[in-house]
mmCIF file of C-alpha atoms and ligand atoms in Angstrom:
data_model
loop_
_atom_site.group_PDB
_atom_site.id
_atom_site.type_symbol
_atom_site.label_atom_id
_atom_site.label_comp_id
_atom_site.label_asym_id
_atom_site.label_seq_id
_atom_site.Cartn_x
_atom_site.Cartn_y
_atom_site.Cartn_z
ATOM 1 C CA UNK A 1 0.000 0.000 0.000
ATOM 2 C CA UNK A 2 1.006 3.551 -0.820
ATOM 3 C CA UNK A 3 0.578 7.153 0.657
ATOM 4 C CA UNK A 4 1.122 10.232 -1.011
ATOM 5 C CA UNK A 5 3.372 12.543 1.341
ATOM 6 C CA UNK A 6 3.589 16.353 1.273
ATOM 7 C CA UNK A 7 7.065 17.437 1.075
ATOM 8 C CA UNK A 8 7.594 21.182 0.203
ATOM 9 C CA UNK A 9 5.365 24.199 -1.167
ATOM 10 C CA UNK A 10 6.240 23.939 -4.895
ATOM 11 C CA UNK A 11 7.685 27.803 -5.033
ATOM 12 C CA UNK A 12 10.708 26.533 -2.956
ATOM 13 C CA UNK A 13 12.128 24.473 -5.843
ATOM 14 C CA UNK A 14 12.838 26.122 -9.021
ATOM 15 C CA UNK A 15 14.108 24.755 -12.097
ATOM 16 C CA UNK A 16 17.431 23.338 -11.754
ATOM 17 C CA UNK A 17 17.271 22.771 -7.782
ATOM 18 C CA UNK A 18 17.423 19.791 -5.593
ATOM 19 C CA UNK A 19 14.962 19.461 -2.291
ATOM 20 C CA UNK A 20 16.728 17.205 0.251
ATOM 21 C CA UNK A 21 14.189 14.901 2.541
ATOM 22 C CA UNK A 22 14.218 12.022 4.936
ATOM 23 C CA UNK A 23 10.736 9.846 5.309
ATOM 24 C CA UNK A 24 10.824 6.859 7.179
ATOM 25 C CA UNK A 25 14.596 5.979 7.242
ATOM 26 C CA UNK A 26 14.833 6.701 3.674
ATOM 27 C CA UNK A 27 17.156 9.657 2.095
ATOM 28 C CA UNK A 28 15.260 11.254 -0.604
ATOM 29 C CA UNK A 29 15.418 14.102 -3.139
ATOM 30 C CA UNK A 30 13.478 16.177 -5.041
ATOM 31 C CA UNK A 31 14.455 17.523 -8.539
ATOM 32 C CA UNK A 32 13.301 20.300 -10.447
ATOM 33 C CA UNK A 33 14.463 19.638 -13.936
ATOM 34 C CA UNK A 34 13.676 21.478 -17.195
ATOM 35 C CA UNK A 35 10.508 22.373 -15.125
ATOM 36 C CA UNK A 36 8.897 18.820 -14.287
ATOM 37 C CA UNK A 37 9.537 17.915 -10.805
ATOM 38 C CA UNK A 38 11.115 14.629 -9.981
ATOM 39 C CA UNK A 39 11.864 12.289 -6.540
ATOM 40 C CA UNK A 40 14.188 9.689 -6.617
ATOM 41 C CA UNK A 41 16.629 7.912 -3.791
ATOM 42 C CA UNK A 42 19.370 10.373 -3.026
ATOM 43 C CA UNK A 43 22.226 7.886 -2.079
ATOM 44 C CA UNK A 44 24.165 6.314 -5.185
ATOM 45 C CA UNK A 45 23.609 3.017 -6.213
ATOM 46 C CA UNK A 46 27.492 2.526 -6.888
ATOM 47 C CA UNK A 47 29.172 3.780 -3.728
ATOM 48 C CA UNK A 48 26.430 5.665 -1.848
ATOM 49 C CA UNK A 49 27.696 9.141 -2.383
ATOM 50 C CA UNK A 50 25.061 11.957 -1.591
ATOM 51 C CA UNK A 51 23.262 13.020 -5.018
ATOM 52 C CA UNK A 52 22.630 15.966 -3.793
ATOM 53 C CA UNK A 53 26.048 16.923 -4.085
ATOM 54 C CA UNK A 54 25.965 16.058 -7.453
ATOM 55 C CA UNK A 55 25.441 18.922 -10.515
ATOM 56 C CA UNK A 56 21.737 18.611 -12.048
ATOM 57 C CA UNK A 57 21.458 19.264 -15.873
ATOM 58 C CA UNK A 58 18.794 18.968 -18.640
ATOM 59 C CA UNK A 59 20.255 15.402 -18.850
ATOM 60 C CA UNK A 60 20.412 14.107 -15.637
ATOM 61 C CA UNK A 61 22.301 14.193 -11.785
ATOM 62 C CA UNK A 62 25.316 13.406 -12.340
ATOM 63 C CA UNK A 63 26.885 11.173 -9.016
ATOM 64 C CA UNK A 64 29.470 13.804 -7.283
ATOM 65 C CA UNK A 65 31.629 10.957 -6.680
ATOM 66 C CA UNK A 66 32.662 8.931 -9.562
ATOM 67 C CA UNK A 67 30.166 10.686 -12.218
ATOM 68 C CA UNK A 68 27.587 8.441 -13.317
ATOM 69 C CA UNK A 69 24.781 10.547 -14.489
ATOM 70 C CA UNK A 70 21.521 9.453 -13.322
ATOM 71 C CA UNK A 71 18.038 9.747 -15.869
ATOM 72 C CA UNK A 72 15.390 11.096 -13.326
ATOM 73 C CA UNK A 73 12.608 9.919 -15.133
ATOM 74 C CA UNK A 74 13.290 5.808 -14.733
ATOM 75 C CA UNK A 75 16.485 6.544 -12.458
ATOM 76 C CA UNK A 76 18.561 4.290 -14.712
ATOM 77 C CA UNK A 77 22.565 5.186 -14.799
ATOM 78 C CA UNK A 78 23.542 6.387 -18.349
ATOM 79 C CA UNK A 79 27.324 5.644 -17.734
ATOM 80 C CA UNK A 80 29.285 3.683 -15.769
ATOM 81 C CA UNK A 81 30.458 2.963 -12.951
ATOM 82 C CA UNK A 82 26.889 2.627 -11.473
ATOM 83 C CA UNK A 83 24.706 -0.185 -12.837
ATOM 84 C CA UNK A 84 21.825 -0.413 -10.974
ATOM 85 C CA UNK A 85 18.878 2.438 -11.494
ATOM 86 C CA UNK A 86 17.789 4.484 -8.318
ATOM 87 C CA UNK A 87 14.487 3.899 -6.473
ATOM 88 C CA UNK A 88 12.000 6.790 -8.262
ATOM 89 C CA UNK A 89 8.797 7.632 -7.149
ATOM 90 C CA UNK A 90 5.543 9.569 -8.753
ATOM 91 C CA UNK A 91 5.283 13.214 -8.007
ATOM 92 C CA UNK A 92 2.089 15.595 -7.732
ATOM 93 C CA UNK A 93 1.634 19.156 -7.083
ATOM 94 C CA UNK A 94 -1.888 20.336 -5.463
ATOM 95 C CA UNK A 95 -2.759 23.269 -4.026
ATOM 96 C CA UNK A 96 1.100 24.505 -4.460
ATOM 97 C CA UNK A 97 2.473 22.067 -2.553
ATOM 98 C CA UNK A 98 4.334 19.102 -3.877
ATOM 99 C CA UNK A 99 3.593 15.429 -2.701
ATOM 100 C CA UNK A 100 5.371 12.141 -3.359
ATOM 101 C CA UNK A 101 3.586 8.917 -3.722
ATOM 102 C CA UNK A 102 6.018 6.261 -0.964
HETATM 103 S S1 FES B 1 29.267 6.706 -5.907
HETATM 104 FE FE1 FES B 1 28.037 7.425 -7.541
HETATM 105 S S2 FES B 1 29.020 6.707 -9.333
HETATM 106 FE FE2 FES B 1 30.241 5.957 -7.700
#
């Protein structure tokens, strides 16, 4: 079973920033990219460096550690080192604020 969670009012991420949240012992992060918003696992799936370290572009996060570069829509690594896609999860926004669906 799922819940949708409310995380942040929508005007606090703007195109090209990141949105840092814990929710139930998971690291999370919120991306606003090219103007569709985005949540995905923050930690790497190579070597669990924090994403949000990394540099957001109109093709991805790329990892700040050994530069994989992440697609936020299916989370899948476009280059190695990292293989394995990160967790993603569906976004809304209502009533200004943005929720993610956990
Ligand atoms: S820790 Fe992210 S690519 Fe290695």
């Amino acid at each position: 079973m799922t819940d949708w969670i409310k995380v942040c009012n929508s005007d606090s991420l703007d195109q090209g920033e990141m949105f840092t949240f814990d929710h139930n012992e998971k690291k999370l992060l919120l991306t606003n990219m090219n103007g569709k918003i985005f949540a995905t696992d923050r930690i790497c799936t190579h070597a669990e460096a924090d994403l949000s370290n990394g540099i957001l572009t109109e093709n991805g996060l790329t990892c700040p550690l050994h530069l994989s570069v992440f697609n936020m829509d299916d989370g899948a690594p476009q280059n190695p080192p990292a293989e394995n896609p990160l967790q993603t999860y569906r976004t809304k926004i209502e009533d200004n604020n943005i929720f993610i669906e956990v």
